[in-house]
């Protein structure tokens, strides 16, 4: 008959203590074992969660602009064939990679007197920077556009995030993934080296105080070998959404310069319509 071996009581106690220590170090299958590190802003992260943006969706841009507004901005669109007018007023949706983040639409009208282009772009900004809210990230992107357009008195809105080293912009430049999903052919009429701002001080590029949280209008006249064109852009920010309206008129008659007052007034009116319709709540 074989004898059974019995472990001394002291050895059994030591084994139990060792098992408890190993389990507490994450070796078990409890809540601490095998879990992946949370992403910045998620529960359990050591970094404070960034505040999500106010807006979580975007409108359908081609159907959002009213037909009456389009007819005012594209004069003569109804003078020809009604079926052709209907097709032009439907617009062309911009190609995006994520319609939850960015959408846009373009319209183009060609007449014997010239061409008009209109585009509307909505971008819902999402911050990927720990501790920076979506709205503060949108403020940064808005200010970047205002600075590039040389808008006077477009002072940056204060942001609340800061890097561990104390500089709010150093880590932002390092970890910045850039703007959201891009629009194909986002620019309607690129500026030429001869582009100059509107000569009328009242219509010069400036801050607008009746749109969203921040807004500006840019206005430039450009000359080319084939004619002249005026390009007007209105940009406004509503919380974490950036809206850009680009409106231009081309003409081959250099004696009839496209009017700043006409183009700015119509672009500004469309911006107020979009602001009140989707962001007025």
PDB file of N, CA and C in Angstrom, residues 147-223:
ATOM      1  N   UNK A 147      -7.548  83.856 -39.062  1.00  0.00           N
ATOM      2  CA  UNK A 147      -6.176  84.352 -39.157  1.00  0.00           C
ATOM      3  C   UNK A 147      -5.658  84.247 -40.579  1.00  0.00           C
ATOM      4  N   UNK A 148      -5.947  83.124 -41.251  1.00  0.00           N
ATOM      5  CA  UNK A 148      -5.497  82.942 -42.628  1.00  0.00           C
ATOM      6  C   UNK A 148      -6.133  83.962 -43.567  1.00  0.00           C
ATOM      7  N   UNK A 149      -7.361  84.393 -43.252  1.00  0.00           N
ATOM      8  CA  UNK A 149      -8.056  85.380 -44.084  1.00  0.00           C
ATOM      9  C   UNK A 149      -7.698  86.811 -43.698  1.00  0.00           C
ATOM     10  N   UNK A 150      -6.863  86.988 -42.661  1.00  0.00           N
ATOM     11  CA  UNK A 150      -6.447  88.317 -42.200  1.00  0.00           C
ATOM     12  C   UNK A 150      -7.647  89.175 -41.804  1.00  0.00           C
ATOM     13  N   UNK A 151      -8.558  88.580 -41.042  1.00  0.00           N
ATOM     14  CA  UNK A 151      -9.733  89.309 -40.595  1.00  0.00           C
ATOM     15  C   UNK A 151      -9.355  90.219 -39.421  1.00  0.00           C
ATOM     16  N   UNK A 152      -9.571  91.521 -39.526  1.00  0.00           N
ATOM     17  CA  UNK A 152      -9.214  92.429 -38.428  1.00  0.00           C
ATOM     18  C   UNK A 152     -10.033  92.150 -37.172  1.00  0.00           C
ATOM     19  N   UNK A 153      -9.374  92.273 -36.029  1.00  0.00           N
ATOM     20  CA  UNK A 153     -10.036  92.159 -34.725  1.00  0.00           C
ATOM     21  C   UNK A 153     -10.680  90.805 -34.481  1.00  0.00           C
ATOM     22  N   UNK A 154     -10.244  89.802 -35.210  1.00  0.00           N
ATOM     23  CA  UNK A 154     -10.776  88.456 -34.979  1.00  0.00           C
ATOM     24  C   UNK A 154      -9.943  87.784 -33.896  1.00  0.00           C
ATOM     25  N   UNK A 155     -10.105  88.271 -32.665  1.00  0.00           N
ATOM     26  CA  UNK A 155      -9.312  87.748 -31.556  1.00  0.00           C
ATOM     27  C   UNK A 155      -9.762  86.334 -31.227  1.00  0.00           C
ATOM     28  N   UNK A 156      -8.829  85.484 -30.846  1.00  0.00           N
ATOM     29  CA  UNK A 156      -9.195  84.101 -30.551  1.00  0.00           C
ATOM     30  C   UNK A 156     -10.078  83.993 -29.325  1.00  0.00           C
ATOM     31  N   UNK A 157     -11.042  83.088 -29.382  1.00  0.00           N
ATOM     32  CA  UNK A 157     -11.877  82.806 -28.217  1.00  0.00           C
ATOM     33  C   UNK A 157     -11.042  82.030 -27.204  1.00  0.00           C
ATOM     34  N   UNK A 158     -11.200  82.296 -25.916  1.00  0.00           N
ATOM     35  CA  UNK A 158     -10.407  81.578 -24.919  1.00  0.00           C
ATOM     36  C   UNK A 158     -10.772  80.106 -24.887  1.00  0.00           C
ATOM     37  N   UNK A 159      -9.776  79.273 -24.680  1.00  0.00           N
ATOM     38  CA  UNK A 159     -10.000  77.837 -24.520  1.00  0.00           C
ATOM     39  C   UNK A 159      -9.607  77.431 -23.119  1.00  0.00           C
ATOM     40  N   UNK A 160     -10.113  76.290 -22.679  1.00  0.00           N
ATOM     41  CA  UNK A 160      -9.897  75.870 -21.292  1.00  0.00           C
ATOM     42  C   UNK A 160      -8.879  74.763 -21.161  1.00  0.00           C
ATOM     43  N   UNK A 161      -8.471  74.164 -22.269  1.00  0.00           N
ATOM     44  CA  UNK A 161      -7.558  73.033 -22.149  1.00  0.00           C
ATOM     45  C   UNK A 161      -6.131  73.518 -22.110  1.00  0.00           C
ATOM     46  N   UNK A 162      -5.295  72.741 -21.486  1.00  0.00           N
ATOM     47  CA  UNK A 162      -3.874  73.061 -21.427  1.00  0.00           C
ATOM     48  C   UNK A 162      -3.097  71.766 -21.377  1.00  0.00           C
ATOM     49  N   UNK A 163      -1.899  71.789 -21.896  1.00  0.00           N
ATOM     50  CA  UNK A 163      -1.056  70.601 -21.864  1.00  0.00           C
ATOM     51  C   UNK A 163      -0.457  70.446 -20.482  1.00  0.00           C
ATOM     52  N   UNK A 164       0.053  69.246 -20.137  1.00  0.00           N
ATOM     53  CA  UNK A 164       0.645  69.058 -18.816  1.00  0.00           C
ATOM     54  C   UNK A 164       1.773  70.027 -18.550  1.00  0.00           C
ATOM     55  N   UNK A 165       2.459  70.484 -19.602  1.00  0.00           N
ATOM     56  CA  UNK A 165       3.576  71.400 -19.421  1.00  0.00           C
ATOM     57  C   UNK A 165       3.135  72.833 -19.248  1.00  0.00           C
ATOM     58  N   UNK A 166       1.836  73.120 -19.345  1.00  0.00           N
ATOM     59  CA  UNK A 166       1.358  74.464 -19.124  1.00  0.00           C
ATOM     60  C   UNK A 166       1.051  75.216 -20.389  1.00  0.00           C
ATOM     61  N   UNK A 167       1.456  74.731 -21.559  1.00  0.00           N
ATOM     62  CA  UNK A 167       1.175  75.418 -22.811  1.00  0.00           C
ATOM     63  C   UNK A 167      -0.014  74.779 -23.486  1.00  0.00           C
ATOM     64  N   UNK A 168      -1.082  75.554 -23.759  1.00  0.00           N
ATOM     65  CA  UNK A 168      -2.277  74.953 -24.348  1.00  0.00           C
ATOM     66  C   UNK A 168      -2.111  74.563 -25.793  1.00  0.00           C
ATOM     67  N   UNK A 169      -1.058  75.049 -26.450  1.00  0.00           N
ATOM     68  CA  UNK A 169      -0.929  74.772 -27.876  1.00  0.00           C
ATOM     69  C   UNK A 169       0.175  73.787 -28.221  1.00  0.00           C
ATOM     70  N   UNK A 170       1.106  73.557 -27.335  1.00  0.00           N
ATOM     71  CA  UNK A 170       2.221  72.690 -27.677  1.00  0.00           C
ATOM     72  C   UNK A 170       1.773  71.266 -27.937  1.00  0.00           C
ATOM     73  N   UNK A 171       0.997  70.698 -26.989  1.00  0.00           N
ATOM     74  CA  UNK A 171       0.532  69.332 -27.191  1.00  0.00           C
ATOM     75  C   UNK A 171      -0.501  69.267 -28.293  1.00  0.00           C
ATOM     76  N   UNK A 172      -1.243  70.375 -28.496  1.00  0.00           N
ATOM     77  CA  UNK A 172      -2.253  70.379 -29.554  1.00  0.00           C
ATOM     78  C   UNK A 172      -1.603  70.208 -30.912  1.00  0.00           C
ATOM     79  N   UNK A 173      -0.460  70.868 -31.115  1.00  0.00           N
ATOM     80  CA  UNK A 173       0.211  70.738 -32.402  1.00  0.00           C
ATOM     81  C   UNK A 173       0.783  69.339 -32.577  1.00  0.00           C
ATOM     82  N   UNK A 174       1.176  68.717 -31.477  1.00  0.00           N
ATOM     83  CA  UNK A 174       1.770  67.396 -31.576  1.00  0.00           C
ATOM     84  C   UNK A 174       0.733  66.321 -31.836  1.00  0.00           C
ATOM     85  N   UNK A 175      -0.395  66.392 -31.085  1.00  0.00           N
ATOM     86  CA  UNK A 175      -1.401  65.330 -31.176  1.00  0.00           C
ATOM     87  C   UNK A 175      -2.552  65.673 -32.092  1.00  0.00           C
ATOM     88  N   UNK A 176      -2.482  66.830 -32.743  1.00  0.00           N
ATOM     89  CA  UNK A 176      -3.597  67.281 -33.573  1.00  0.00           C
ATOM     90  C   UNK A 176      -3.775  66.374 -34.776  1.00  0.00           C
ATOM     91  N   UNK A 177      -4.948  65.719 -34.910  1.00  0.00           N
ATOM     92  CA  UNK A 177      -5.173  64.872 -36.078  1.00  0.00           C
ATOM     93  C   UNK A 177      -5.625  65.657 -37.288  1.00  0.00           C
ATOM     94  N   UNK A 178      -5.737  67.007 -37.150  1.00  0.00           N
ATOM     95  CA  UNK A 178      -6.159  67.828 -38.276  1.00  0.00           C
ATOM     96  C   UNK A 178      -7.666  67.931 -38.331  1.00  0.00           C
ATOM     97  N   UNK A 179      -8.174  68.671 -39.325  1.00  0.00           N
ATOM     98  CA  UNK A 179      -9.615  68.837 -39.455  1.00  0.00           C
ATOM     99  C   UNK A 179     -10.310  67.505 -39.696  1.00  0.00           C
ATOM    100  N   UNK A 180     -11.631  67.558 -39.639  1.00  0.00           N
ATOM    101  CA  UNK A 180     -12.424  66.357 -39.826  1.00  0.00           C
ATOM    102  C   UNK A 180     -12.394  65.870 -41.258  1.00  0.00           C
ATOM    103  N   UNK A 181     -13.235  64.907 -41.585  1.00  0.00           N
ATOM    104  CA  UNK A 181     -13.263  64.324 -42.922  1.00  0.00           C
ATOM    105  C   UNK A 181     -13.373  65.398 -43.994  1.00  0.00           C
ATOM    106  N   UNK A 182     -12.562  65.273 -45.022  1.00  0.00           N
ATOM    107  CA  UNK A 182     -12.453  66.332 -46.010  1.00  0.00           C
ATOM    108  C   UNK A 182     -13.512  66.234 -47.092  1.00  0.00           C
ATOM    109  N   UNK A 183     -13.783  67.393 -47.679  1.00  0.00           N
ATOM    110  CA  UNK A 183     -14.672  67.464 -48.817  1.00  0.00           C
ATOM    111  C   UNK A 183     -13.847  67.431 -50.089  1.00  0.00           C
ATOM    112  N   UNK A 184     -14.267  66.653 -51.050  1.00  0.00           N
ATOM    113  CA  UNK A 184     -13.604  66.680 -52.346  1.00  0.00           C
ATOM    114  C   UNK A 184     -14.009  67.962 -53.072  1.00  0.00           C
ATOM    115  N   UNK A 185     -13.010  68.675 -53.616  1.00  0.00           N
ATOM    116  CA  UNK A 185     -13.293  69.917 -54.329  1.00  0.00           C
ATOM    117  C   UNK A 185     -13.974  70.932 -53.420  1.00  0.00           C
ATOM    118  N   UNK A 186     -13.494  71.088 -52.198  1.00  0.00           N
ATOM    119  CA  UNK A 186     -14.154  71.979 -51.260  1.00  0.00           C
ATOM    120  C   UNK A 186     -14.089  73.429 -51.710  1.00  0.00           C
ATOM    121  N   UNK A 187     -13.006  73.843 -52.346  1.00  0.00           N
ATOM    122  CA  UNK A 187     -12.886  75.233 -52.778  1.00  0.00           C
ATOM    123  C   UNK A 187     -13.581  75.417 -54.117  1.00  0.00           C
ATOM    124  N   UNK A 188     -14.425  76.424 -54.183  1.00  0.00           N
ATOM    125  CA  UNK A 188     -15.176  76.660 -55.399  1.00  0.00           C
ATOM    126  C   UNK A 188     -14.351  77.452 -56.401  1.00  0.00           C
ATOM    127  N   UNK A 189     -13.735  78.534 -55.945  1.00  0.00           N
ATOM    128  CA  UNK A 189     -12.950  79.369 -56.855  1.00  0.00           C
ATOM    129  C   UNK A 189     -11.678  79.807 -56.157  1.00  0.00           C
ATOM    130  N   UNK A 190     -10.557  79.149 -56.408  1.00  0.00           N
ATOM    131  CA  UNK A 190      -9.320  79.497 -55.724  1.00  0.00           C
ATOM    132  C   UNK A 190      -8.867  80.902 -56.071  1.00  0.00           C
ATOM    133  N   UNK A 191      -8.271  81.557 -55.084  1.00  0.00           N
ATOM    134  CA  UNK A 191      -7.776  82.904 -55.290  1.00  0.00           C
ATOM    135  C   UNK A 191      -6.553  82.904 -56.205  1.00  0.00           C
ATOM    136  N   UNK A 192      -6.363  84.007 -56.908  1.00  0.00           N
ATOM    137  CA  UNK A 192      -5.180  84.179 -57.742  1.00  0.00           C
ATOM    138  C   UNK A 192      -4.280  85.204 -57.066  1.00  0.00           C
ATOM    139  N   UNK A 193      -3.005  85.292 -57.482  1.00  0.00           N
ATOM    140  CA  UNK A 193      -2.115  86.266 -56.849  1.00  0.00           C
ATOM    141  C   UNK A 193      -2.611  87.700 -56.969  1.00  0.00           C
ATOM    142  N   UNK A 194      -3.506  87.996 -57.934  1.00  0.00           N
ATOM    143  CA  UNK A 194      -3.979  89.365 -58.120  1.00  0.00           C
ATOM    144  C   UNK A 194      -5.221  89.677 -57.294  1.00  0.00           C
ATOM    145  N   UNK A 195      -5.647  88.751 -56.428  1.00  0.00           N
ATOM    146  CA  UNK A 195      -6.857  88.975 -55.647  1.00  0.00           C
ATOM    147  C   UNK A 195      -6.649  90.097 -54.646  1.00  0.00           C
ATOM    148  N   UNK A 196      -7.620  90.997 -54.538  1.00  0.00           N
ATOM    149  CA  UNK A 196      -7.551  92.116 -53.601  1.00  0.00           C
ATOM    150  C   UNK A 196      -8.878  92.210 -52.865  1.00  0.00           C
ATOM    151  N   UNK A 197      -8.849  92.704 -51.603  1.00  0.00           N
ATOM    152  CA  UNK A 197     -10.096  92.831 -50.847  1.00  0.00           C
ATOM    153  C   UNK A 197     -11.003  93.898 -51.440  1.00  0.00           C
ATOM    154  N   UNK A 198     -12.230  93.910 -50.970  1.00  0.00           N
ATOM    155  CA  UNK A 198     -13.179  94.923 -51.397  1.00  0.00           C
ATOM    156  C   UNK A 198     -12.662  96.301 -51.022  1.00  0.00           C
ATOM    157  N   UNK A 199     -12.858  97.279 -51.934  1.00  0.00           N
ATOM    158  CA  UNK A 199     -12.347  98.625 -51.698  1.00  0.00           C
ATOM    159  C   UNK A 199     -13.212  99.398 -50.709  1.00  0.00           C
ATOM    160  N   UNK A 200     -14.459  99.048 -50.565  1.00  0.00           N
ATOM    161  CA  UNK A 200     -15.370  99.741 -49.666  1.00  0.00           C
ATOM    162  C   UNK A 200     -15.100  99.313 -48.227  1.00  0.00           C
ATOM    163  N   UNK A 201     -14.699 100.257 -47.342  1.00  0.00           N
ATOM    164  CA  UNK A 201     -14.396  99.870 -45.953  1.00  0.00           C
ATOM    165  C   UNK A 201     -15.562  99.177 -45.258  1.00  0.00           C
ATOM    166  N   UNK A 202     -16.790  99.570 -45.599  1.00  0.00           N
ATOM    167  CA  UNK A 202     -17.946  98.955 -44.957  1.00  0.00           C
ATOM    168  C   UNK A 202     -18.142  97.510 -45.396  1.00  0.00           C
ATOM    169  N   UNK A 203     -17.576  97.166 -46.551  1.00  0.00           N
ATOM    170  CA  UNK A 203     -17.724  95.814 -47.080  1.00  0.00           C
ATOM    171  C   UNK A 203     -16.424  95.022 -47.031  1.00  0.00           C
ATOM    172  N   UNK A 204     -15.417  95.576 -46.374  1.00  0.00           N
ATOM    173  CA  UNK A 204     -14.127  94.904 -46.278  1.00  0.00           C
ATOM    174  C   UNK A 204     -14.247  93.649 -45.409  1.00  0.00           C
ATOM    175  N   UNK A 205     -13.302  92.724 -45.512  1.00  0.00           N
ATOM    176  CA  UNK A 205     -13.316  91.545 -44.634  1.00  0.00           C
ATOM    177  C   UNK A 205     -13.427  91.972 -43.174  1.00  0.00           C
ATOM    178  N   UNK A 206     -14.331  91.343 -42.434  1.00  0.00           N
ATOM    179  CA  UNK A 206     -14.619  91.826 -41.091  1.00  0.00           C
ATOM    180  C   UNK A 206     -15.322  90.745 -40.266  1.00  0.00           C
ATOM    181  N   UNK A 207     -15.368  90.978 -38.972  1.00  0.00           N
ATOM    182  CA  UNK A 207     -16.097  90.113 -38.051  1.00  0.00           C
ATOM    183  C   UNK A 207     -17.583  90.422 -38.159  1.00  0.00           C
ATOM    184  N   UNK A 208     -18.423  89.394 -38.095  1.00  0.00           N
ATOM    185  CA  UNK A 208     -19.872  89.545 -38.078  1.00  0.00           C
ATOM    186  C   UNK A 208     -20.377  89.193 -36.685  1.00  0.00           C
ATOM    187  N   UNK A 209     -21.253  90.011 -36.156  1.00  0.00           N
ATOM    188  CA  UNK A 209     -21.711  89.794 -34.775  1.00  0.00           C
ATOM    189  C   UNK A 209     -23.141  89.286 -34.678  1.00  0.00           C
ATOM    190  N   UNK A 210     -23.721  88.855 -35.799  1.00  0.00           N
ATOM    191  CA  UNK A 210     -25.113  88.389 -35.755  1.00  0.00           C
ATOM    192  C   UNK A 210     -25.254  86.940 -36.198  1.00  0.00           C
ATOM    193  N   UNK A 211     -24.150  86.184 -36.138  1.00  0.00           N
ATOM    194  CA  UNK A 211     -24.178  84.784 -36.565  1.00  0.00           C
ATOM    195  C   UNK A 211     -23.504  83.903 -35.523  1.00  0.00           C
ATOM    196  N   UNK A 212     -24.178  82.844 -35.115  1.00  0.00           N
ATOM    197  CA  UNK A 212     -23.560  81.840 -34.271  1.00  0.00           C
ATOM    198  C   UNK A 212     -22.827  82.420 -33.077  1.00  0.00           C
ATOM    199  N   UNK A 213     -21.717  81.760 -32.713  1.00  0.00           N
ATOM    200  CA  UNK A 213     -20.878  82.206 -31.610  1.00  0.00           C
ATOM    201  C   UNK A 213     -19.715  83.065 -32.101  1.00  0.00           C
ATOM    202  N   UNK A 214     -19.234  82.799 -33.305  1.00  0.00           N
ATOM    203  CA  UNK A 214     -18.177  83.576 -33.951  1.00  0.00           C
ATOM    204  C   UNK A 214     -18.474  83.567 -35.439  1.00  0.00           C
ATOM    205  N   UNK A 215     -18.131  84.655 -36.131  1.00  0.00           N
ATOM    206  CA  UNK A 215     -18.387  84.691 -37.574  1.00  0.00           C
ATOM    207  C   UNK A 215     -17.542  85.780 -38.230  1.00  0.00           C
ATOM    208  N   UNK A 216     -17.224  85.565 -39.503  1.00  0.00           N
ATOM    209  CA  UNK A 216     -16.561  86.606 -40.292  1.00  0.00           C
ATOM    210  C   UNK A 216     -16.963  86.466 -41.747  1.00  0.00           C
ATOM    211  N   UNK A 217     -16.744  87.554 -42.510  1.00  0.00           N
ATOM    212  CA  UNK A 217     -16.955  87.541 -43.954  1.00  0.00           C
ATOM    213  C   UNK A 217     -15.660  87.979 -44.620  1.00  0.00           C
ATOM    214  N   UNK A 218     -15.295  87.281 -45.670  1.00  0.00           N
ATOM    215  CA  UNK A 218     -14.119  87.620 -46.460  1.00  0.00           C
ATOM    216  C   UNK A 218     -14.588  87.943 -47.880  1.00  0.00           C
ATOM    217  N   UNK A 219     -13.949  88.914 -48.522  1.00  0.00           N
ATOM    218  CA  UNK A 219     -14.385  89.385 -49.840  1.00  0.00           C
ATOM    219  C   UNK A 219     -13.153  89.775 -50.640  1.00  0.00           C
ATOM    220  N   UNK A 220     -12.957  89.126 -51.787  1.00  0.00           N
ATOM    221  CA  UNK A 220     -11.794  89.444 -52.613  1.00  0.00           C
ATOM    222  C   UNK A 220     -12.201  89.512 -54.082  1.00  0.00           C
ATOM    223  N   UNK A 221     -11.598  90.452 -54.772  1.00  0.00           N
ATOM    224  CA  UNK A 221     -11.795  90.604 -56.206  1.00  0.00           C
ATOM    225  C   UNK A 221     -10.535  90.142 -56.910  1.00  0.00           C
ATOM    226  N   UNK A 222     -10.692  89.291 -57.908  1.00  0.00           N
ATOM    227  CA  UNK A 222      -9.535  88.741 -58.616  1.00  0.00           C
ATOM    228  C   UNK A 222      -9.688  88.976 -60.111  1.00  0.00           C
ATOM    229  N   UNK A 223      -8.569  89.218 -60.758  1.00  0.00           N
ATOM    230  CA  UNK A 223      -8.568  89.393 -62.216  1.00  0.00           C
ATOM    231  C   UNK A 223      -7.729  88.291 -62.842  1.00  0.00           C
TER     232      UNK A 223
END
